[in-house]
PDB file of C-alpha atoms and ligand atoms in Angstrom:
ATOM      1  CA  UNK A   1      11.703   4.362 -25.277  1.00 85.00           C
ATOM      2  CA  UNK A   2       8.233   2.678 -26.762  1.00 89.00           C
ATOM      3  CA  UNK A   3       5.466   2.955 -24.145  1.00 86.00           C
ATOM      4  CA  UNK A   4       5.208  -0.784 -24.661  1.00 87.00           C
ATOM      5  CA  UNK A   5       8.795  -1.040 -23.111  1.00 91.00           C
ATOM      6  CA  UNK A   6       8.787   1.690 -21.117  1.00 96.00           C
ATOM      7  CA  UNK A   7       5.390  -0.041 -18.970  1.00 97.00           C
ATOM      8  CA  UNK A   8       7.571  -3.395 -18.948  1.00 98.00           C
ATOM      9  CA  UNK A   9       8.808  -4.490 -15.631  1.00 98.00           C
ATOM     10  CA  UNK A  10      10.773  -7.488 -16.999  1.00 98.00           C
ATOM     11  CA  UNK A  11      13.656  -8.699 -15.189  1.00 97.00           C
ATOM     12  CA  UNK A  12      12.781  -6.333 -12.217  1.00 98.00           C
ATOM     13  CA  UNK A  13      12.337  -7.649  -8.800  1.00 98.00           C
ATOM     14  CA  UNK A  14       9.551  -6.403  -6.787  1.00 99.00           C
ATOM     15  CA  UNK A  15       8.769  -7.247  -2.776  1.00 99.00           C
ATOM     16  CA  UNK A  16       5.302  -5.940  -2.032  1.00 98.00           C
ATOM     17  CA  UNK A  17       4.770  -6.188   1.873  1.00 98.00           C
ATOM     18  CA  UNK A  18       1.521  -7.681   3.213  1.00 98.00           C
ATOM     19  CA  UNK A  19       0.667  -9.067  -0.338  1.00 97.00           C
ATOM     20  CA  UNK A  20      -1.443 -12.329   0.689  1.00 97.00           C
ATOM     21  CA  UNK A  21      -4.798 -10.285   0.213  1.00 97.00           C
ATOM     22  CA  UNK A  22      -6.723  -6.858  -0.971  1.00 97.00           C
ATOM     23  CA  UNK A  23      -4.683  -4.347  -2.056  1.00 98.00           C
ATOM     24  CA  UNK A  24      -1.523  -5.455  -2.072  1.00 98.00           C
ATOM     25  CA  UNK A  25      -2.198  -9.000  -3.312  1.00 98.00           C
ATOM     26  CA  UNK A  26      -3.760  -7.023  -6.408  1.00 98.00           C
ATOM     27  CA  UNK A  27      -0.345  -4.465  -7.110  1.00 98.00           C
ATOM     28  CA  UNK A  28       1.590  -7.982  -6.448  1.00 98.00           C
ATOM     29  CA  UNK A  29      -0.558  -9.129  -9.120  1.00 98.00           C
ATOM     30  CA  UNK A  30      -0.684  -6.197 -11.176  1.00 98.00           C
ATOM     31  CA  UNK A  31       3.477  -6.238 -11.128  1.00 98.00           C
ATOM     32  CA  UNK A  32       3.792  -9.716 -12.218  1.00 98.00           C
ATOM     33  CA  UNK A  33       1.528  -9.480 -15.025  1.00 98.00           C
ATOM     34  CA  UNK A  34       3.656  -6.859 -16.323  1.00 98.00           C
ATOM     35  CA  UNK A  35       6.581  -9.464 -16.357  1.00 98.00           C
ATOM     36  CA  UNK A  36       8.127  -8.735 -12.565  1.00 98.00           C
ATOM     37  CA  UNK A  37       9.465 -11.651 -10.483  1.00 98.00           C
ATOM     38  CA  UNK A  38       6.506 -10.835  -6.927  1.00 98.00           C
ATOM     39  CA  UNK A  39       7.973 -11.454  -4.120  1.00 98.00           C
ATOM     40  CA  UNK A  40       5.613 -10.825  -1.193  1.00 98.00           C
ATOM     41  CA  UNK A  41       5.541 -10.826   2.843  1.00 98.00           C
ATOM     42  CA  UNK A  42       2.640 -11.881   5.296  1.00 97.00           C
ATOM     43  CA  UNK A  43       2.694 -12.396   8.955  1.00 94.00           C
ATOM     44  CA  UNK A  44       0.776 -16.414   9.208  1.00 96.00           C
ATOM     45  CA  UNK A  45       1.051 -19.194   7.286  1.00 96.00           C
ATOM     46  CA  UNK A  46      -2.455 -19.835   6.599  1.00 96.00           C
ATOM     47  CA  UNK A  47      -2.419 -16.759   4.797  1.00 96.00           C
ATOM     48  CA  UNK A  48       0.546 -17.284   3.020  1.00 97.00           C
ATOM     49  CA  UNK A  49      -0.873 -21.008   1.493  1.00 96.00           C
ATOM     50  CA  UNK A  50      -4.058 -19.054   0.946  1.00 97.00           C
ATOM     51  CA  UNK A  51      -2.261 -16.444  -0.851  1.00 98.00           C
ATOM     52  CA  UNK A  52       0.563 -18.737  -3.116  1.00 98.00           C
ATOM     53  CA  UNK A  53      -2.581 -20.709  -4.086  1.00 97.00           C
ATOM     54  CA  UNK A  54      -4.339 -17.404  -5.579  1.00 97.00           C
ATOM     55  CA  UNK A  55      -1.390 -15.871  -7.210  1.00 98.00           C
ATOM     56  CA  UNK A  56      -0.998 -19.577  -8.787  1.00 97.00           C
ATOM     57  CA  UNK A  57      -4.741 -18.886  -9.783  1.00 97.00           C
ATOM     58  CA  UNK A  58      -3.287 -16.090 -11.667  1.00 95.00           C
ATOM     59  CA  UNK A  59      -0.818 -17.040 -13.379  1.00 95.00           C
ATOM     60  CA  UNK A  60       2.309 -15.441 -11.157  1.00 96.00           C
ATOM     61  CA  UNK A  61       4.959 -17.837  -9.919  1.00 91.00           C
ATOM     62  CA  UNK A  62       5.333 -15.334  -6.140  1.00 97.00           C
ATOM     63  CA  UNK A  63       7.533 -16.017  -3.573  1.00 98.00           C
ATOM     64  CA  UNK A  64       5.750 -15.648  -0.102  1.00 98.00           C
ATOM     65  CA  UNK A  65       7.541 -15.065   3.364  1.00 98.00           C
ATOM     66  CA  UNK A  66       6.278 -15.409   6.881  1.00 98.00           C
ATOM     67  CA  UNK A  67       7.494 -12.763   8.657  1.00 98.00           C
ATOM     68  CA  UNK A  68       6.694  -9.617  11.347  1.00 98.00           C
ATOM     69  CA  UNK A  69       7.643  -6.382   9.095  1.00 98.00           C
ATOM     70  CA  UNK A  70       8.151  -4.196  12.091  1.00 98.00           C
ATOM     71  CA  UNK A  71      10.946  -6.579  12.755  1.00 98.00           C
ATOM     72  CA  UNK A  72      14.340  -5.169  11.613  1.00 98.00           C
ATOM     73  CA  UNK A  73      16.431  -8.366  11.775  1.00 98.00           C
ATOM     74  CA  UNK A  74      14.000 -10.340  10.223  1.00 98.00           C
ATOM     75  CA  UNK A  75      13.337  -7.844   7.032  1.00 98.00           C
ATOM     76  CA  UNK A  76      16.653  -7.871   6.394  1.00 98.00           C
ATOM     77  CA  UNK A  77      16.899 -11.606   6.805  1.00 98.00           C
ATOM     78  CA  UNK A  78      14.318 -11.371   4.207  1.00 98.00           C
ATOM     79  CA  UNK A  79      15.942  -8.604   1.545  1.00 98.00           C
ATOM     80  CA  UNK A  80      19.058 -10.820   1.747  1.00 98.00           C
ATOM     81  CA  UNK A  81      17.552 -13.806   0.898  1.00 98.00           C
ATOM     82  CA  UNK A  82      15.689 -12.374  -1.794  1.00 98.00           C
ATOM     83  CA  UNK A  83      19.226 -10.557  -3.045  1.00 98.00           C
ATOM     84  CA  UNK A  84      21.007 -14.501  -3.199  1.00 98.00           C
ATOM     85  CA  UNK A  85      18.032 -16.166  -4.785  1.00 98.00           C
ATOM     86  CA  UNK A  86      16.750 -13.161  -7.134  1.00 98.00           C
ATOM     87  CA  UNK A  87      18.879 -10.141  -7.205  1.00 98.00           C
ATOM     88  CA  UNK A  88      18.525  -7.025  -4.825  1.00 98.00           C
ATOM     89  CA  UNK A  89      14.741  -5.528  -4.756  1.00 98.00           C
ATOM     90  CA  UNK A  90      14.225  -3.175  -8.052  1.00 99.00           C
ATOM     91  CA  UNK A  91      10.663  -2.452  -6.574  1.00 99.00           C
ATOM     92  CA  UNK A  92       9.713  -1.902  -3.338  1.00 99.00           C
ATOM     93  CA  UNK A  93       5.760  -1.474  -2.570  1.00 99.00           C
ATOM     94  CA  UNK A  94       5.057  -0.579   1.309  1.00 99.00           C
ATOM     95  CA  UNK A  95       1.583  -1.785   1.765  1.00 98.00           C
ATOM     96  CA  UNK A  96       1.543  -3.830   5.034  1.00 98.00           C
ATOM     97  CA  UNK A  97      -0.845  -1.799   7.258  1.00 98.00           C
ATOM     98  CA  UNK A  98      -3.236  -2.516   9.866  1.00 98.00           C
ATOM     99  CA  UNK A  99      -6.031   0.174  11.500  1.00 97.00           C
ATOM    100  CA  UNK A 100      -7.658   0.354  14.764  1.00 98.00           C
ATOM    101  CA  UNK A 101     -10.913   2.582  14.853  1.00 97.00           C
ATOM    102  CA  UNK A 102     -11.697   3.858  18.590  1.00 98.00           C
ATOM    103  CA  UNK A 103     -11.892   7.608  19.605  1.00 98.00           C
ATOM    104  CA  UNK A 104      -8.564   9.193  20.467  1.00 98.00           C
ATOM    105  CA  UNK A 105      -9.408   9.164  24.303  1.00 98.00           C
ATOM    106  CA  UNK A 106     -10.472   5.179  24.771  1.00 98.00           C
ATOM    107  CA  UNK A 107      -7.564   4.033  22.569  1.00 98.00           C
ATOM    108  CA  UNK A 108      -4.452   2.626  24.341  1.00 98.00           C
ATOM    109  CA  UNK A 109      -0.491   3.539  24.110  1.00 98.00           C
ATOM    110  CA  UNK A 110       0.041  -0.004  22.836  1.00 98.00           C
ATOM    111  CA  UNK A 111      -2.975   0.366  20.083  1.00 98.00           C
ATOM    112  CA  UNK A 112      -1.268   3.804  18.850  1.00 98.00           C
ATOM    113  CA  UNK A 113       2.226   2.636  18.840  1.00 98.00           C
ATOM    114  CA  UNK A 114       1.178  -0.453  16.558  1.00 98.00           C
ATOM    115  CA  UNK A 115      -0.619   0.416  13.864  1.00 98.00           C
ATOM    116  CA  UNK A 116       2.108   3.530  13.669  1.00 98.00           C
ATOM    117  CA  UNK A 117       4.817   0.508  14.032  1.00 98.00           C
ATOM    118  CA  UNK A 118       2.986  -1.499  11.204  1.00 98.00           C
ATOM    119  CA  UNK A 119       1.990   1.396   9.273  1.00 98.00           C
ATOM    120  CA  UNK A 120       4.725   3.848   9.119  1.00 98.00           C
ATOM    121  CA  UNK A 121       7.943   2.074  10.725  1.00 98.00           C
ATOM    122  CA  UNK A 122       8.022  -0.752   8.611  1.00 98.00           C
ATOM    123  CA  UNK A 123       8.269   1.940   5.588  1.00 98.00           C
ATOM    124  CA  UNK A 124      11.305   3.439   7.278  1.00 98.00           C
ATOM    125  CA  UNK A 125      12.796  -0.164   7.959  1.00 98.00           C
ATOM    126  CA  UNK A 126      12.270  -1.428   4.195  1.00 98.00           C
ATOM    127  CA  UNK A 127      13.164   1.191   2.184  1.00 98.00           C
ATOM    128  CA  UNK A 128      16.510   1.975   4.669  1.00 98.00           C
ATOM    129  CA  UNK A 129      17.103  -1.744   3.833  1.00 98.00           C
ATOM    130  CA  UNK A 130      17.071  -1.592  -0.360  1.00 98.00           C
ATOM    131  CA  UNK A 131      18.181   2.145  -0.743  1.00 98.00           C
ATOM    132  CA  UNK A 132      21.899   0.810  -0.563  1.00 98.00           C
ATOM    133  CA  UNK A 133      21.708  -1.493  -3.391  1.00 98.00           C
ATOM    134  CA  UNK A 134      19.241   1.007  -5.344  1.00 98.00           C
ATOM    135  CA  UNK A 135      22.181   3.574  -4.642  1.00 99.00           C
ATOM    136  CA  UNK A 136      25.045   1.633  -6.236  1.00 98.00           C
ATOM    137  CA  UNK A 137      22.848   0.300  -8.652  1.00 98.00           C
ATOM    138  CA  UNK A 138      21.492   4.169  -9.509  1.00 98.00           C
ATOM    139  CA  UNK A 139      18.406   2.960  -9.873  1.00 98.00           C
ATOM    140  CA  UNK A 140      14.834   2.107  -7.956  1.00 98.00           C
ATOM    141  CA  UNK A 141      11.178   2.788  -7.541  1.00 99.00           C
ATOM    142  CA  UNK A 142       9.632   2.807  -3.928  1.00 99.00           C
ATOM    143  CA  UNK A 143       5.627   3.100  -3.614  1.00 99.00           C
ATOM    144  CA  UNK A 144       4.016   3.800  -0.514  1.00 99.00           C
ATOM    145  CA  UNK A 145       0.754   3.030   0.057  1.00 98.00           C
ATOM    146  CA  UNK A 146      -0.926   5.982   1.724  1.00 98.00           C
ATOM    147  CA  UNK A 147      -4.458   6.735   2.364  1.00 98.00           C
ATOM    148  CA  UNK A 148      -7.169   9.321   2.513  1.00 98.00           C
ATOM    149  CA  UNK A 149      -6.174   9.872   5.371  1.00 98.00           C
ATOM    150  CA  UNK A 150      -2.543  10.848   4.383  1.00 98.00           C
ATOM    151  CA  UNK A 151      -4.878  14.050   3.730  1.00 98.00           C
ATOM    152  CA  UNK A 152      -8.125  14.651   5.885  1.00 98.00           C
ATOM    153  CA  UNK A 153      -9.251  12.889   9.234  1.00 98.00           C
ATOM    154  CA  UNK A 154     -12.058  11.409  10.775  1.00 97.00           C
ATOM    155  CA  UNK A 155     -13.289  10.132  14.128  1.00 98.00           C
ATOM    156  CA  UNK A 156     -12.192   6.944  15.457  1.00 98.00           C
ATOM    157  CA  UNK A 157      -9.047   6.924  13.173  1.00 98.00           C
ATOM    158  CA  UNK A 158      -6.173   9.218  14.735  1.00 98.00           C
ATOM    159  CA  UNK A 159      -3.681   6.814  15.070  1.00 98.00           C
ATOM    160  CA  UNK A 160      -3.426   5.182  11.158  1.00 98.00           C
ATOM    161  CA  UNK A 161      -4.345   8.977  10.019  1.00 98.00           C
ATOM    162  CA  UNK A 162      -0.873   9.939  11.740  1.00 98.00           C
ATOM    163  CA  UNK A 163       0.533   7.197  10.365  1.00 98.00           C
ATOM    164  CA  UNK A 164      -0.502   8.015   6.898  1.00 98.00           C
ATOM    165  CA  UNK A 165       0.297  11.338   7.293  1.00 98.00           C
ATOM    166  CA  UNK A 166       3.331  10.669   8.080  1.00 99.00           C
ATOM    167  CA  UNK A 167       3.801   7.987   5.395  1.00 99.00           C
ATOM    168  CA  UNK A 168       3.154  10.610   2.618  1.00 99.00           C
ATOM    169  CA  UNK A 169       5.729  12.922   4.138  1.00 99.00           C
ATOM    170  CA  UNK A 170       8.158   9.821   3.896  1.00 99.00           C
ATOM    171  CA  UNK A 171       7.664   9.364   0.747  1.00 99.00           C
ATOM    172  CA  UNK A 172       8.474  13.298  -0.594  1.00 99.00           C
ATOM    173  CA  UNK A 173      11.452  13.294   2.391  1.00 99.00           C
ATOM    174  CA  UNK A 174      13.001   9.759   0.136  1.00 99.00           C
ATOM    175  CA  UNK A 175      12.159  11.142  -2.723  1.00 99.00           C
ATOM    176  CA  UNK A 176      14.142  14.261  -2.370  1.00 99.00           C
ATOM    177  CA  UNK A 177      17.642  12.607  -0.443  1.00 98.00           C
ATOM    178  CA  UNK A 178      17.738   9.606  -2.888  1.00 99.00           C
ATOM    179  CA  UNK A 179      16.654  11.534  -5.954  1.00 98.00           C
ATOM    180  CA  UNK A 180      19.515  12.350  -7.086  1.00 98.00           C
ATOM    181  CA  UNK A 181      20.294   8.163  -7.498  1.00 98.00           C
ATOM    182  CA  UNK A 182      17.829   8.044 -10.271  1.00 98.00           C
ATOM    183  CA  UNK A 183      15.381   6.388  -7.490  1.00 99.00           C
ATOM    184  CA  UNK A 184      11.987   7.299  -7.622  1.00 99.00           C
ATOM    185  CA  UNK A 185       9.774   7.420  -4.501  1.00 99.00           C
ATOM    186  CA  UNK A 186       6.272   8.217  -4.891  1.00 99.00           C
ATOM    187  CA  UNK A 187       2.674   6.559  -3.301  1.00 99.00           C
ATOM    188  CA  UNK A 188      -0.431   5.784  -3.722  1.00 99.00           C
ATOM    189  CA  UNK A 189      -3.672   6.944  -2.018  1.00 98.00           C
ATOM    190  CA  UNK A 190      -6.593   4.636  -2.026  1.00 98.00           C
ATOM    191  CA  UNK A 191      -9.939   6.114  -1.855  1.00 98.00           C
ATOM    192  CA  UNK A 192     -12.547   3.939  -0.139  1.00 98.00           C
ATOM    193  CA  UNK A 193     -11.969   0.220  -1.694  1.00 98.00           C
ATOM    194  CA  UNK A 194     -13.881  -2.742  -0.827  1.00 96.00           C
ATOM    195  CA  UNK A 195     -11.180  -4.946   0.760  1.00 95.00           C
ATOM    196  CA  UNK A 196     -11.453  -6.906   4.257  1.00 93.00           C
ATOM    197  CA  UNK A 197      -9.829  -4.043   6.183  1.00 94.00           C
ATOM    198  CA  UNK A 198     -12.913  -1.407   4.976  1.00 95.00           C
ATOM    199  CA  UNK A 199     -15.327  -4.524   5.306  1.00 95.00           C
ATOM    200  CA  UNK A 200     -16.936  -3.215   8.583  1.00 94.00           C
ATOM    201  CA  UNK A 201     -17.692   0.120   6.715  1.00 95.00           C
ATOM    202  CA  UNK A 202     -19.723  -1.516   4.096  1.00 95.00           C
ATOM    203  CA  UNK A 203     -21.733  -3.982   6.162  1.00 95.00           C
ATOM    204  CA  UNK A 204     -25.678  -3.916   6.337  1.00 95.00           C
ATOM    205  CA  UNK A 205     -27.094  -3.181   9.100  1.00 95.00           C
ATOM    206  CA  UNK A 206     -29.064  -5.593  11.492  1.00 95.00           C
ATOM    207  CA  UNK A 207     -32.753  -4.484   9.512  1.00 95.00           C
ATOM    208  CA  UNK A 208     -30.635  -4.983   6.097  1.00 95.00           C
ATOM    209  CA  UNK A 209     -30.616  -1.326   5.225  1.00 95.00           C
ATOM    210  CA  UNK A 210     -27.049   0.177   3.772  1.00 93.00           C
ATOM    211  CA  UNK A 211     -24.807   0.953   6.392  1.00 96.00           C
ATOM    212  CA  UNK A 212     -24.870   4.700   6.785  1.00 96.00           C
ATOM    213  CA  UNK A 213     -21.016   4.850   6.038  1.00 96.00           C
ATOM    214  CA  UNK A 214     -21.695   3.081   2.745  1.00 96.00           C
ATOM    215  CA  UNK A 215     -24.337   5.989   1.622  1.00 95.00           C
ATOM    216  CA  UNK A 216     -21.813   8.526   2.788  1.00 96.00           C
ATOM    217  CA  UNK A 217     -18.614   7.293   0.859  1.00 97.00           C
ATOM    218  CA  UNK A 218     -20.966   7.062  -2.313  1.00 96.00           C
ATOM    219  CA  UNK A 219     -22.179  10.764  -1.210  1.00 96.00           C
ATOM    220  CA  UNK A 220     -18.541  11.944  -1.505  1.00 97.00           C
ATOM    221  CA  UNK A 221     -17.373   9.903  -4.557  1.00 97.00           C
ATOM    222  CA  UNK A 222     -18.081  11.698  -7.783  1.00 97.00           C
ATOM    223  CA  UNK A 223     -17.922   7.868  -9.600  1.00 91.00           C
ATOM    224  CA  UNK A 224     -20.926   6.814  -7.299  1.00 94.00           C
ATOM    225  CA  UNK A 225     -18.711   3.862  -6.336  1.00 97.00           C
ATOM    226  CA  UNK A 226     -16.503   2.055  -3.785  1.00 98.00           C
ATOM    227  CA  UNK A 227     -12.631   0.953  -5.561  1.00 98.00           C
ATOM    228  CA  UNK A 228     -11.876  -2.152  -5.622  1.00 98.00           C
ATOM    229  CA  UNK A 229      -8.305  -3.469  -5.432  1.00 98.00           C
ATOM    230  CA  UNK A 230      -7.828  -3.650  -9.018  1.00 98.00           C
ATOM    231  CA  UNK A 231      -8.566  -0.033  -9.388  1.00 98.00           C
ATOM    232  CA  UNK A 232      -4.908   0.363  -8.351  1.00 98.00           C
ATOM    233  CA  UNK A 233      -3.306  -1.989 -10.846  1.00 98.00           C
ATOM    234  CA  UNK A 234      -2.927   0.229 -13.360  1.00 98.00           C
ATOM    235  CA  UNK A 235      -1.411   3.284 -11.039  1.00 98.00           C
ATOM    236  CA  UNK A 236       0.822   0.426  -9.384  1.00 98.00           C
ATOM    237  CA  UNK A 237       2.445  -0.691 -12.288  1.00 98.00           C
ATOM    238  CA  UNK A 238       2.367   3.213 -13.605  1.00 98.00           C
ATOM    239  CA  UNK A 239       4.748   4.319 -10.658  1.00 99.00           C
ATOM    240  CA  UNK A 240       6.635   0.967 -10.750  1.00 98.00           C
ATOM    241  CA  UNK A 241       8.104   1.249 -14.121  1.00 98.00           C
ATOM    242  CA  UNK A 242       9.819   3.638 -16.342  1.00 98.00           C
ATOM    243  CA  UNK A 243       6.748   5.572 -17.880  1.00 98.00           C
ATOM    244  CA  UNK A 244       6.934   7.512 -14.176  1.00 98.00           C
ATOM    245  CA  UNK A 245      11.066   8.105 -14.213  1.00 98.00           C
ATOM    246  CA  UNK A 246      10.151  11.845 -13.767  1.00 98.00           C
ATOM    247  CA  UNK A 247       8.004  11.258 -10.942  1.00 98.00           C
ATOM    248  CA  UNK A 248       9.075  11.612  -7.816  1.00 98.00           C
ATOM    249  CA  UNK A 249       7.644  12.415  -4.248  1.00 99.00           C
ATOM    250  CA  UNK A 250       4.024  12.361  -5.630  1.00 98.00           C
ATOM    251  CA  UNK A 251       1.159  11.143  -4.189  1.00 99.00           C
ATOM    252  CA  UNK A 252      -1.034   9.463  -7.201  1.00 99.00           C
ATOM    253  CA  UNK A 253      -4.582   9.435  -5.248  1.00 98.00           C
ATOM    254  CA  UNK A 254      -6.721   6.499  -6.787  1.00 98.00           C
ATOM    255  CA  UNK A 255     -10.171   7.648  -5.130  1.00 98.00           C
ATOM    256  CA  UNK A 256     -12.923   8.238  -7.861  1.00 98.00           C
ATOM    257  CA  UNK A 257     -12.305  11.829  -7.143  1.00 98.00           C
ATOM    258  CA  UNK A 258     -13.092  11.954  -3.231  1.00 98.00           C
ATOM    259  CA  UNK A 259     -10.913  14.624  -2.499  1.00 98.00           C
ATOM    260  CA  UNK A 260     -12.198  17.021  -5.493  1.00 98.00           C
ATOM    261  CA  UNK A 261     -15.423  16.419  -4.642  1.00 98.00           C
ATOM    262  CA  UNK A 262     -17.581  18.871  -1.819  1.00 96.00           C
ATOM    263  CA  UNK A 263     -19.974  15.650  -1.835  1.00 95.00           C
ATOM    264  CA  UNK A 264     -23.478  15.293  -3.452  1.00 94.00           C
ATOM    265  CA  UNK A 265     -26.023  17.049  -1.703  1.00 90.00           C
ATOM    266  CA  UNK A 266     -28.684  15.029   0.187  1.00 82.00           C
ATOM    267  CA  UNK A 267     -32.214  14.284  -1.665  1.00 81.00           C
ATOM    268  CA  UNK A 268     -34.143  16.904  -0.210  1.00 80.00           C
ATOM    269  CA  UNK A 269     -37.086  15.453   1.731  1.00 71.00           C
TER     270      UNK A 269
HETATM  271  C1  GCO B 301     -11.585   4.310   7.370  1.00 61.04           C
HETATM  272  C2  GCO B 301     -11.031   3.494   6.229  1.00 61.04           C
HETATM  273  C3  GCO B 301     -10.017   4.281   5.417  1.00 61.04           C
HETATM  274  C4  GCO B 301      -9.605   3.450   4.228  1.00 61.04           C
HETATM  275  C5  GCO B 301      -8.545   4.069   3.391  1.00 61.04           C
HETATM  276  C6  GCO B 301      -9.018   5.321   2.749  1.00 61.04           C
HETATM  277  O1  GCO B 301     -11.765   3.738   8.458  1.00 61.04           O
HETATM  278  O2  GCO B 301     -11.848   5.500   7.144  1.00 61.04           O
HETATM  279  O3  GCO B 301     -10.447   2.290   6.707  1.00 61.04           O
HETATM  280  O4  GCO B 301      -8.931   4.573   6.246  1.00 61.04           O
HETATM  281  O5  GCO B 301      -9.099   2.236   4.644  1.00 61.04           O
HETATM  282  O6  GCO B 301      -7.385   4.283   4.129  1.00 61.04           O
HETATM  283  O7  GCO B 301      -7.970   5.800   1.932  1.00 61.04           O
END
């Protein structure tokens, strides 16, 4: 197969979850411009506007739902309707997440149980809903969108580190049942992108000087640089399409070479 072809995602159908914004409204985009029909979930309808608006903007014709993606009922509401107006889901990107940042001890049971709900569930809840028609159809490509912290910790973020964690161990655990089906499951790790969710990380402080998180992220990133969401483009539509058929249960980590890196030492004073 030409690499032209084999990076083609014509004629495939791809639902990226929590695709009105950042990260997953660039993949969307990224997935479309290499011919998919985007499909896309959100959970309000200001977003959603916001979002079909953009991906106008863009040039992709998306189809946006409305919907809670911890909600089994309704995701499957969803993947049917998408089935009778589309075709079953050829793609599947998990990328709806949400974080909380408190320290373990002052965070509550009903914090922890929904970013792990948000985060991890609704992984377990869409790819259980298209691995039946990927099976008969011996074919699919599932991406989950892990994290840094699918590998190291930090304070404040215990539960959407456990999440992530677990969310790269989904991944290898789908890849190696469903493997056999010709359906690929890999993910992708950010590094630190500039998006709305990392947004408190980056901002000045009160006396306008860099927010100490900002230096340290730029300490421990061999390109110097934050991502930004179309940093992840190219890896999306890399794992989406054929040129990865042979990859399966990896985690592609898109992070300027964080987790290589020991970090740059401090100027000395
Ligand atoms: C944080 C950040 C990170 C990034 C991303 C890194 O608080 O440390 O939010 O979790 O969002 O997940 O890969």
């Amino acid at each position: 197969m030409e690499c032209k072809e084999m990076f083609s995602l014509e004629g495939k159908v791809a639902l990226v979850t929590g695709a009105s914004h950042g990260i997953g409204f660039a993949i969307a985009s990224a997935l479309g411009e290499a011919g998919a029909k985007v499909v896309f979930n959100c959970h309000s309808k200001e977003h959603l506007s916001k979002a079909l608006s953009q991906y106008r903007d863009e040039g992709i014709v998306a189809t946006g739902y409305v919907n809670d993606v911890t909600d089994e009922r309704q995701m499957h509401e969803m993947i049917e309707d998408i089935k009778r107006r589309f075709g079953a889901v050829d793609i599947l990107v998990n990328n709806a997440a949400t974080i909380k940042r408190l320290p373990m001890h002052e965070m509550s049971l009903e914090d922890w149980k929904k970013v792990i709900d948000t985060d991890l569930t609704s992984a377990f809840i869409m790819s259980k809903a298209v691995l039946p028609d990927m099976v008969e159809r011996r074919s699919g490509k599932i991406i989950n969108l892990c994290s840094m912290m699918s590998e190291l910790g930090r304070e404040t973020v215990s539960a959407y580190a456990a999440a992530k964690g677990g969310l790269k161990m989904l991944t290898r655990n789908i890849a190696s049942e469903y493997g056999k089906y010709n359906i690929q499951c890999n993910g992708i790790g950010p590094g630190y992108i500039a998006t709305s969710q990392t947004a408190p990380l980056l901002e000045r402080l009160p006396d306008g000087k860099r927010n100490p998180f900002d230096s340290f992220i730029l300490s421990k990133t061999p390109a110097g640089r934050w991502g930004t969401p179309d940093d992840l483009k190219g890896p999306a539509v890399f794992l989406a399409s054929s040129a990865s058929d042979f990859v399966n249960g990896h985690i592609l980590y898109v992070d300027g070479g964080i987790l290589a890196y020991l970090g740059r030492m401090p100027e000395s004073e």
